[in-house]
Tab-separated table of C-alpha atoms and ligand atoms in Angstrom:
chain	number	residue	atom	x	y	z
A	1	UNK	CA	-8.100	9.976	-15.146
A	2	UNK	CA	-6.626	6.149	-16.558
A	3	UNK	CA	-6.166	7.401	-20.130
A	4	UNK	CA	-7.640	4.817	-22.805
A	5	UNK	CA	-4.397	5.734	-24.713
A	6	UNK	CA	-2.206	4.318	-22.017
A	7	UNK	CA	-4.374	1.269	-21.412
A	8	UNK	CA	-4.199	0.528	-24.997
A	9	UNK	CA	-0.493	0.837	-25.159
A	10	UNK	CA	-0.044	-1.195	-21.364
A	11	UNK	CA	-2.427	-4.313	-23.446
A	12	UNK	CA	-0.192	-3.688	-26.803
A	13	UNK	CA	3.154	-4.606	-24.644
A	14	UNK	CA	1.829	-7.416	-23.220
A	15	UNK	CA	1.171	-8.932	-26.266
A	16	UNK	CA	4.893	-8.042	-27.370
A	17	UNK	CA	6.479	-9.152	-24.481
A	18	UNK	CA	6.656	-12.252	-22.679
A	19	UNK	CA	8.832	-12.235	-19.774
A	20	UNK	CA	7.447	-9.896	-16.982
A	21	UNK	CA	8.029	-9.059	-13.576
A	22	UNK	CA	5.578	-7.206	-11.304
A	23	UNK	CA	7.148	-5.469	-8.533
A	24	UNK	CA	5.574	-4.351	-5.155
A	25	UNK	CA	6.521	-1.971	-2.875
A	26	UNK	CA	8.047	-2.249	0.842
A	27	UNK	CA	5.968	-3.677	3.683
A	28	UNK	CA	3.596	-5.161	1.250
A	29	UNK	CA	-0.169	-4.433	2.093
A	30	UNK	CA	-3.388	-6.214	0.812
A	31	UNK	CA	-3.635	-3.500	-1.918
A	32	UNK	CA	0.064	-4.193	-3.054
A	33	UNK	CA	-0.682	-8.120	-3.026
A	34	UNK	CA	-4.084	-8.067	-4.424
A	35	UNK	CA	-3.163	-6.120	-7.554
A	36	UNK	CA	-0.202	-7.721	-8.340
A	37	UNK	CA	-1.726	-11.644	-7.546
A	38	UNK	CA	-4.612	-10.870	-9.606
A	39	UNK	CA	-2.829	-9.209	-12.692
A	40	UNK	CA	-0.171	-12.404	-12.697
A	41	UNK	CA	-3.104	-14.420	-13.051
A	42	UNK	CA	-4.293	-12.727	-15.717
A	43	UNK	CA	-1.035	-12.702	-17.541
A	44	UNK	CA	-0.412	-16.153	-16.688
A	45	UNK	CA	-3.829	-17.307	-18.881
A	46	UNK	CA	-1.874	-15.129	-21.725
A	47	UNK	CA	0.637	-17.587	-21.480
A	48	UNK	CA	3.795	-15.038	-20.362
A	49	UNK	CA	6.223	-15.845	-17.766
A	50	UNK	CA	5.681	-13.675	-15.009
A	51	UNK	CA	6.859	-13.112	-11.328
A	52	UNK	CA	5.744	-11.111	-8.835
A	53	UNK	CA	8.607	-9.474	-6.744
A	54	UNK	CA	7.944	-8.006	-3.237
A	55	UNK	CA	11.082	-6.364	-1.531
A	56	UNK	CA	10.631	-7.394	1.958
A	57	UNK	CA	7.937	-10.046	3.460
A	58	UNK	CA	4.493	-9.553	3.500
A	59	UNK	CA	2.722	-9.584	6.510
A	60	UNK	CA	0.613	-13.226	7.990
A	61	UNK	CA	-2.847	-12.203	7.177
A	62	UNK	CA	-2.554	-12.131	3.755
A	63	UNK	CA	-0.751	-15.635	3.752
A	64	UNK	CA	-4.054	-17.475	2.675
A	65	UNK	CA	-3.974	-15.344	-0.634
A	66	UNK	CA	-3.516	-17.883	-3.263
A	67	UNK	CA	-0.426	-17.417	-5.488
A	68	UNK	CA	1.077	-15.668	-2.102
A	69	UNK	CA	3.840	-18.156	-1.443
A	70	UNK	CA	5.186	-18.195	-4.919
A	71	UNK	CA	5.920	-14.293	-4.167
A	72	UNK	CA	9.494	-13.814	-5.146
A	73	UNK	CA	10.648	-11.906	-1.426
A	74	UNK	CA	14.073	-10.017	-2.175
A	75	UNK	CA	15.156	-10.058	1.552
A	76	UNK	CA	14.944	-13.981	1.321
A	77	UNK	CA	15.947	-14.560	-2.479
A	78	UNK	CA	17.368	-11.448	-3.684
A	79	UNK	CA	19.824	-13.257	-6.433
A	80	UNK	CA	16.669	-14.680	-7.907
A	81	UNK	CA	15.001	-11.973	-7.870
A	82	UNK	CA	17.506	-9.514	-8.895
A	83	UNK	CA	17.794	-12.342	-12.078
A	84	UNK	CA	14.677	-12.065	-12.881
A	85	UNK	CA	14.673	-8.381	-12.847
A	86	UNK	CA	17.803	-8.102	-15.196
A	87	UNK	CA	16.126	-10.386	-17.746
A	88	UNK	CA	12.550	-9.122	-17.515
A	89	UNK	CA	11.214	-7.279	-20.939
A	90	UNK	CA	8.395	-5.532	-18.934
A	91	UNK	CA	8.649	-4.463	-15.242
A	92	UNK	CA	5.103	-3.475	-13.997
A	93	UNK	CA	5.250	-1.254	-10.877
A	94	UNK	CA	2.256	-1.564	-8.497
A	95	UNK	CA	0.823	0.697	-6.132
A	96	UNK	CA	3.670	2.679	-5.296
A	97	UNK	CA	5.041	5.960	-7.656
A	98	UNK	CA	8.670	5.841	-7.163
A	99	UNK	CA	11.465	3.410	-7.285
A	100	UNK	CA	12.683	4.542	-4.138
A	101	UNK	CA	9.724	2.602	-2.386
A	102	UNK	CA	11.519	-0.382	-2.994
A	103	UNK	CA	14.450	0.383	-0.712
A	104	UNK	CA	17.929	0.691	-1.183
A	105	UNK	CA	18.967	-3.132	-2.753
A	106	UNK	CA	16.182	-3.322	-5.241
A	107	UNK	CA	15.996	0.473	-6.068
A	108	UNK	CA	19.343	0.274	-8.877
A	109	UNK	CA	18.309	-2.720	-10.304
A	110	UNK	CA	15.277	-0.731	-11.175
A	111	UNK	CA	16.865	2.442	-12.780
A	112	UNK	CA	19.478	-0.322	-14.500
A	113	UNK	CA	17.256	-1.923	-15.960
A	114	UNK	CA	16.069	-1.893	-19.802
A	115	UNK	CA	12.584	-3.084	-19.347
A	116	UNK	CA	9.756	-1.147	-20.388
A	117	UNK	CA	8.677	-0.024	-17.213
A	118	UNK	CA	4.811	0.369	-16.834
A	119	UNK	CA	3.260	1.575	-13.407
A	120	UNK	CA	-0.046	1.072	-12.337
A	121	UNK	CA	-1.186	2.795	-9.258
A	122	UNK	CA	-3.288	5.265	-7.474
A	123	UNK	CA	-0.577	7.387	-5.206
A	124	UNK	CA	0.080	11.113	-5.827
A	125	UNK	CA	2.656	12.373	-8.254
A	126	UNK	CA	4.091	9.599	-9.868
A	127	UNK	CA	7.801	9.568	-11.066
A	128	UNK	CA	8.319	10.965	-14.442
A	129	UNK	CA	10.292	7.891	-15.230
A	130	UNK	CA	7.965	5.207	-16.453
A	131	UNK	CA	7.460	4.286	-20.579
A	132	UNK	CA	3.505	3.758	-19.722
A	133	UNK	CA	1.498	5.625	-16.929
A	134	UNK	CA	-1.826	4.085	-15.466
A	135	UNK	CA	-2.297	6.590	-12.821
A	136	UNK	CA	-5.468	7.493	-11.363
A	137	UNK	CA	-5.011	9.296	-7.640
A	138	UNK	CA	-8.950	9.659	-7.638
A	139	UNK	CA	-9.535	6.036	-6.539
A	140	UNK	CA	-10.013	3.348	-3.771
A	141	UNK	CA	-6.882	1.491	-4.609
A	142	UNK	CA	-4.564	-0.166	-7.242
A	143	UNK	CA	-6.758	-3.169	-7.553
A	144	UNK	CA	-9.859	-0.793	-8.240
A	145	UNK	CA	-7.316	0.751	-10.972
A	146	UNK	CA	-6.654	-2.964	-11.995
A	147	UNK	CA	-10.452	-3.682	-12.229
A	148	UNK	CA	-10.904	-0.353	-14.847
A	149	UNK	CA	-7.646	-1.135	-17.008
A	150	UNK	CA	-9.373	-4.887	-17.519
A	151	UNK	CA	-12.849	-4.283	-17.516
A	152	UNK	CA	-14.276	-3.726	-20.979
A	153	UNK	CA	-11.421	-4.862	-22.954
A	154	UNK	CA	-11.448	-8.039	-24.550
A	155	UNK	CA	-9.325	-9.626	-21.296
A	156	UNK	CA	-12.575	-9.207	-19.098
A	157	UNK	CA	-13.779	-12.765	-20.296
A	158	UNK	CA	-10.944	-14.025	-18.326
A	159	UNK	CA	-12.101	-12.367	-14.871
A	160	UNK	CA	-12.298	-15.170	-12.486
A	161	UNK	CA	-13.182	-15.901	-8.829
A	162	UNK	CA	-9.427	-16.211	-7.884
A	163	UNK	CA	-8.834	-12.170	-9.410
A	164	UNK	CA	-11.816	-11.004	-7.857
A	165	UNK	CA	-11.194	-12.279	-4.190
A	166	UNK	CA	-7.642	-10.692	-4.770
A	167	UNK	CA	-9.330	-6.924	-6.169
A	168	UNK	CA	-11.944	-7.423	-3.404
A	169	UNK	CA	-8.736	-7.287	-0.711
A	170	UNK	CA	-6.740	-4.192	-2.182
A	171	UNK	CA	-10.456	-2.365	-2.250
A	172	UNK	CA	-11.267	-3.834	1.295
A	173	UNK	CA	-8.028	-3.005	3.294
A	174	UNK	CA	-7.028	0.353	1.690
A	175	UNK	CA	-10.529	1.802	2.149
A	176	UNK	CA	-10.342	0.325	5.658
A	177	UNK	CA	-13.869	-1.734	5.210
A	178	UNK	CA	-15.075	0.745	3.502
A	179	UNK	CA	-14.795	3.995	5.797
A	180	UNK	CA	-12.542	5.930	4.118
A	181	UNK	CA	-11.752	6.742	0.748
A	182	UNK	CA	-15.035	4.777	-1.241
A	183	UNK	CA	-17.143	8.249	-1.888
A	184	UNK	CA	-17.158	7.012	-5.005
A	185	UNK	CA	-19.883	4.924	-7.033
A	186	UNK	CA	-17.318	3.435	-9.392
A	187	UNK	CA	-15.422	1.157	-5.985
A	188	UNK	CA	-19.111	0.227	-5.034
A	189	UNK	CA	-19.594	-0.725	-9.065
A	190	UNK	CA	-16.138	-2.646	-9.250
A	191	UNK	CA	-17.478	-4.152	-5.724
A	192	UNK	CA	-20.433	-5.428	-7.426
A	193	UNK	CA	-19.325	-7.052	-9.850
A	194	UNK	CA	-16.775	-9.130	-7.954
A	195	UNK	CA	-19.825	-10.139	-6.219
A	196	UNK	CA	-20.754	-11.585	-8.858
A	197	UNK	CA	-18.262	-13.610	-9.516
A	198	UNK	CA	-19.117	-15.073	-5.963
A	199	UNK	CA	-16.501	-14.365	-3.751
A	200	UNK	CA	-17.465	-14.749	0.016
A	201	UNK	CA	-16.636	-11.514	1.419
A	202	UNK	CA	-18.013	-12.058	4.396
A	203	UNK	CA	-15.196	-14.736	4.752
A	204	UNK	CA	-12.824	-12.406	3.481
A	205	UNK	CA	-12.885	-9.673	5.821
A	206	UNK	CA	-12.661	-12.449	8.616
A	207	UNK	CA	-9.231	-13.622	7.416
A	208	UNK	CA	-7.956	-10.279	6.661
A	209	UNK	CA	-9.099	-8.444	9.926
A	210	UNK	CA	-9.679	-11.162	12.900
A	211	UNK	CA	-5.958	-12.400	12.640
A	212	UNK	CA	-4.863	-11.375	15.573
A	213	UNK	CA	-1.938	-12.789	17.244
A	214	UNK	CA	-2.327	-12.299	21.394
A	215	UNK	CA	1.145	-10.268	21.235
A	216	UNK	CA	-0.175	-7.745	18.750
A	217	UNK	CA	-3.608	-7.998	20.753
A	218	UNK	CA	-1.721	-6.503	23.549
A	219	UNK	CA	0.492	-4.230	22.042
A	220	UNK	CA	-2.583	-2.469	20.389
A	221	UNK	CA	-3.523	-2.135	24.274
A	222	UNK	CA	-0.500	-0.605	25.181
A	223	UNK	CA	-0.656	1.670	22.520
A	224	UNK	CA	-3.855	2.827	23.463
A	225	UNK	CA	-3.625	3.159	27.331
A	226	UNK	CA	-0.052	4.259	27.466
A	227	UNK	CA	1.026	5.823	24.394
A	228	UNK	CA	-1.677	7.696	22.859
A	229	UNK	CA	-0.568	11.806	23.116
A	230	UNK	CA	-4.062	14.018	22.627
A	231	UNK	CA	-3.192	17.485	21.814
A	232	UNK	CA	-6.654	18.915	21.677
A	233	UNK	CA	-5.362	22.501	20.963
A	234	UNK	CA	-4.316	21.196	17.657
A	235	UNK	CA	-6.882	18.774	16.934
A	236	UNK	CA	-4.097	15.777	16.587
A	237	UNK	CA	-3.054	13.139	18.184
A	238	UNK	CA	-0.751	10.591	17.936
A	239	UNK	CA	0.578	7.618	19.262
A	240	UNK	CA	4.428	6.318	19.902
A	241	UNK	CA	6.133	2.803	19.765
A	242	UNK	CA	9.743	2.043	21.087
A	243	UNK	CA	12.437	-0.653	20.202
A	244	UNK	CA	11.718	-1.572	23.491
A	245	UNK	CA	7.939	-1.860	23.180
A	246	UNK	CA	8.192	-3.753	19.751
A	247	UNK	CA	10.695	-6.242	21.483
A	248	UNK	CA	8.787	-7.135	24.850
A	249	UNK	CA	5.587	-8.194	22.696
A	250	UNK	CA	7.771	-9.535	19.954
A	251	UNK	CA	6.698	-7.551	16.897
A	252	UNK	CA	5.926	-9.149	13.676
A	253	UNK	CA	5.865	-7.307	11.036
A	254	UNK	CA	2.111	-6.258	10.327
A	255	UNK	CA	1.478	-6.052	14.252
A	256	UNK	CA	1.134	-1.776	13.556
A	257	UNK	CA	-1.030	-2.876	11.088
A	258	UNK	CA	-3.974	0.231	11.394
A	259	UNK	CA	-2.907	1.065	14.689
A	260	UNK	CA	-2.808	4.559	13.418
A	261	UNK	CA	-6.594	4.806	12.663
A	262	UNK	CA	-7.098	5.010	16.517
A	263	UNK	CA	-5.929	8.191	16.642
A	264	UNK	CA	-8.431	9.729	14.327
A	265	UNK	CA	-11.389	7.921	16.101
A	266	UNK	CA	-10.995	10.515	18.851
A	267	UNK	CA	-14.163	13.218	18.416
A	268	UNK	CA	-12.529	16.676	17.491
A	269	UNK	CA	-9.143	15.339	16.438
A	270	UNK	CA	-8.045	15.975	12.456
A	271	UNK	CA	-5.101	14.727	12.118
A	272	UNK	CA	-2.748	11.952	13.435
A	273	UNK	CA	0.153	9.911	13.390
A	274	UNK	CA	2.572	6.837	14.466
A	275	UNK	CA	6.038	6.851	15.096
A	276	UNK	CA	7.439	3.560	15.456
A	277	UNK	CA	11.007	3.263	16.276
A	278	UNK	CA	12.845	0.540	13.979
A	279	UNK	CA	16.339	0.105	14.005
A	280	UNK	CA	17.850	3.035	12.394
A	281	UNK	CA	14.568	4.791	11.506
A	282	UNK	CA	11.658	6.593	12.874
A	283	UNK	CA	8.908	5.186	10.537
A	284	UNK	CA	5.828	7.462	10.698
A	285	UNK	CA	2.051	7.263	8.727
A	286	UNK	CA	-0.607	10.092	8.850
A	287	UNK	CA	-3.519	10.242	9.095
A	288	UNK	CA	-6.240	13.365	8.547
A	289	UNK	CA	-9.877	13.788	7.997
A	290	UNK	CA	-11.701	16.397	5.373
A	291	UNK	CA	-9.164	18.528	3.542
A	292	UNK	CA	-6.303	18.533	5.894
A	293	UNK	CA	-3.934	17.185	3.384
A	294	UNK	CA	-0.884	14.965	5.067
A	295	UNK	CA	0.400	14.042	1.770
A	296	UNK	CA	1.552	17.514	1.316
A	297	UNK	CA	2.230	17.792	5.502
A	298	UNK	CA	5.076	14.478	5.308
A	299	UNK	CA	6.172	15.900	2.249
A	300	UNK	CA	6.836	19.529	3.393
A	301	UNK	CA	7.851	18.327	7.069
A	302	UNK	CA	9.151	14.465	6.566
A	303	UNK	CA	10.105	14.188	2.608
A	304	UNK	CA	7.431	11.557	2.792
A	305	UNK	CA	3.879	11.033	0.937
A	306	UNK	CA	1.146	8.979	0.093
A	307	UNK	CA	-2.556	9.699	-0.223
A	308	UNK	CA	-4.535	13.383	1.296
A	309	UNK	CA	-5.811	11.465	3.932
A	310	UNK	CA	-3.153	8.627	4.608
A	311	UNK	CA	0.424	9.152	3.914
A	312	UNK	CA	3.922	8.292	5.495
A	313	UNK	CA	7.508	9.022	5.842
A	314	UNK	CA	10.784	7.888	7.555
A	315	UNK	CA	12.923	10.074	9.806
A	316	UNK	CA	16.731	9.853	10.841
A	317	UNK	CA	16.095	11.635	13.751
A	318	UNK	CA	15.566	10.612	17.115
A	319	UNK	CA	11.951	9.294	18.480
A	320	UNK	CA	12.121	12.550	20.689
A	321	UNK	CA	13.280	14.996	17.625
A	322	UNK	CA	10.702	13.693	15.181
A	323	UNK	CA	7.811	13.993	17.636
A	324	UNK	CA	9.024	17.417	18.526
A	325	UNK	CA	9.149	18.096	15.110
A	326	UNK	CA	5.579	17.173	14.656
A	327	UNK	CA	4.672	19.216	17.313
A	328	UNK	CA	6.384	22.153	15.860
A	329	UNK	CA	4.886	21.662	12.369
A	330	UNK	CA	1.263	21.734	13.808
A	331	UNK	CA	1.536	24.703	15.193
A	332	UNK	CA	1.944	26.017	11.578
A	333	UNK	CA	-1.659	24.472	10.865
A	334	UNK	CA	-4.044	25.572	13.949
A	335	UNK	CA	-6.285	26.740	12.169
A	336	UNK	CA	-6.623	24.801	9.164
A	337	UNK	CA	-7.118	21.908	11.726
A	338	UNK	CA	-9.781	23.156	14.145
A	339	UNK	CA	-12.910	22.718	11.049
B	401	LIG	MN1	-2.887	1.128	-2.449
């Protein structure tokens, strides 16, 4: 549950404080972008300075966000942005848990720094190291979570069209259009009354979603006809990506982008998961329907996490080792995954 308590304290800061960063985590998604974009703005109408810092780029299709390109991206300007983080009063934290999401440069500026460090997000176990906790792991999304913390407090007056097109994308993309995660009456509440601010969400979900670049169009193909591994004994699936395969249809970043999801749209299969091989890293994300809980699965198997039914980790092994570790680890499950 968001405590009132916290909320009150998180709205009490802000009025003490004027210089504040928001920081995102890695491989910013629409979620990550939409909270933060639509909290600055609200900030910004309080008059504070405040900069949104992302670690690494975010991807194309959520370019046309407004307030996107004044993103602070570490990998690009990381002396400004480490700056800003060594003078900020207040660092808010959005939709990630940990400071380790922010990768290895931004990470000790982080744990340096003597901000008051608020987080606001909806992923599993959060760190025990923030000053003020808006948690709430039974949600859509971090811009939902942003929606509740404003919403019937005297900031709601300043609820615009420019906020609400930015919730409406961090409830779109990590519900996936609404087919996962959104059980609940309160995203379809929060949904309706963005609407009502009249955002076109019609036009939304075209910019997010039919973005396609012919490359990624194609690699989505390959994925599917030549790298898709059923395992129907286990219920699972998954799919693989080499350097090699990233390279001949010149991966942007993004270009994964839900890939994962195919998996799971196999009748009978429970659980699934992409390995894509980066540089020095296996980077993997889960999937799972009903109960079978990957958060705990990339945690136990991966030292990973995320979400019951989404999560992720990173592996130093080989492509081979960490699929054959997969393989291995299901075998532990068989029957929690044939339901
Ligand atoms: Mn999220």
């Amino acid at each position: 549950m968001l405590k009132t308590e916290e909320i009150d304290r998180l709205f009490k800061a802000i009025q003490q404080y004027q210089n504040i960063v928001l920081m995102i985590h890695r491989n910013p998604d629409g979620d990550a972008m939409g909270a933060a974009l639509s909290f600055q703005r609200l900030l910004v109408k309080l008059n504070k300075k405040v900069n949104v810092i992302a670690p690494n780029m975010f991807p194309d299709f959520l370019g046309w966000m407004k307030g996107s390109d004044e993103v602070i991206i570490a990998t690009k300007q990381f002396k400004l942005a480490s700056q800003l983080i060594e003078e900020a009063e207040m660092i808010v934290c959005m939709d990630f848990n940990s400071f380790s999401r922010l990768g290895t440069e931004l990470e000790p500026l982080l744990v340096q720094s003597k901000a008051l460090k608020v987080i606001i997000d909806h992923h599993l176990e959060p760190d025990q190291s923030f000053d003020i906790v808006c948690s709430e792991t039974d949600t859509s999304s971090t811009c939902e979570i942003v929606f509740q913390i404003i919403k019937g407090t005297i900031y709601e007056s300043h609820f615009d069209k420019f906020m609400a097109e930015h919730l409406y994308v961090g409830i779109v993309t990590d519900t996936g259009s609404f087919s996962y995660n959104c059980n609940r009456a309160s995203t379809y509440d929060a949904i309706s009354y963005l609407m009502k601010l009249e955002i076109d969400g019609e036009a939304i979900h075209r910019l997010v979603y039919d973005t396609y670049s012919e490359n990624r169009m194609r690699l989505l193909g390959l994925c599917l006809s030549e790298r898709l591994v059923v395992l129907p004994e286990f219920s699972a699936s998954f799919i693989y990506l080499t350097k090699e395969d990233l390279k001949k249809y010149d991966y942007q970043t993004g270009d994964t982008e839900g890939v994962v999801n195919y998996g799971l749209s196999i009748s009978g299969i429970n659980i699934t998961a992409l390995f894509t091989e980066r540089e020095n890293k296996i980077r993997i994300s889960f999937r799972s329907k009903g109960e079978f809980d990957v958060n705990a699965f990339a945690r136990t198997h991966y030292s990973g996490g995320g979400h019951r039914n989404a999560s992720g980790a990173d592996s130093n092994a080989s492509l081979d080792e960490t699929i054959q570790i997969f393989k291995e680890a299901l075998s532990m499950y068989k029957n929690q995954l044939n339901f």
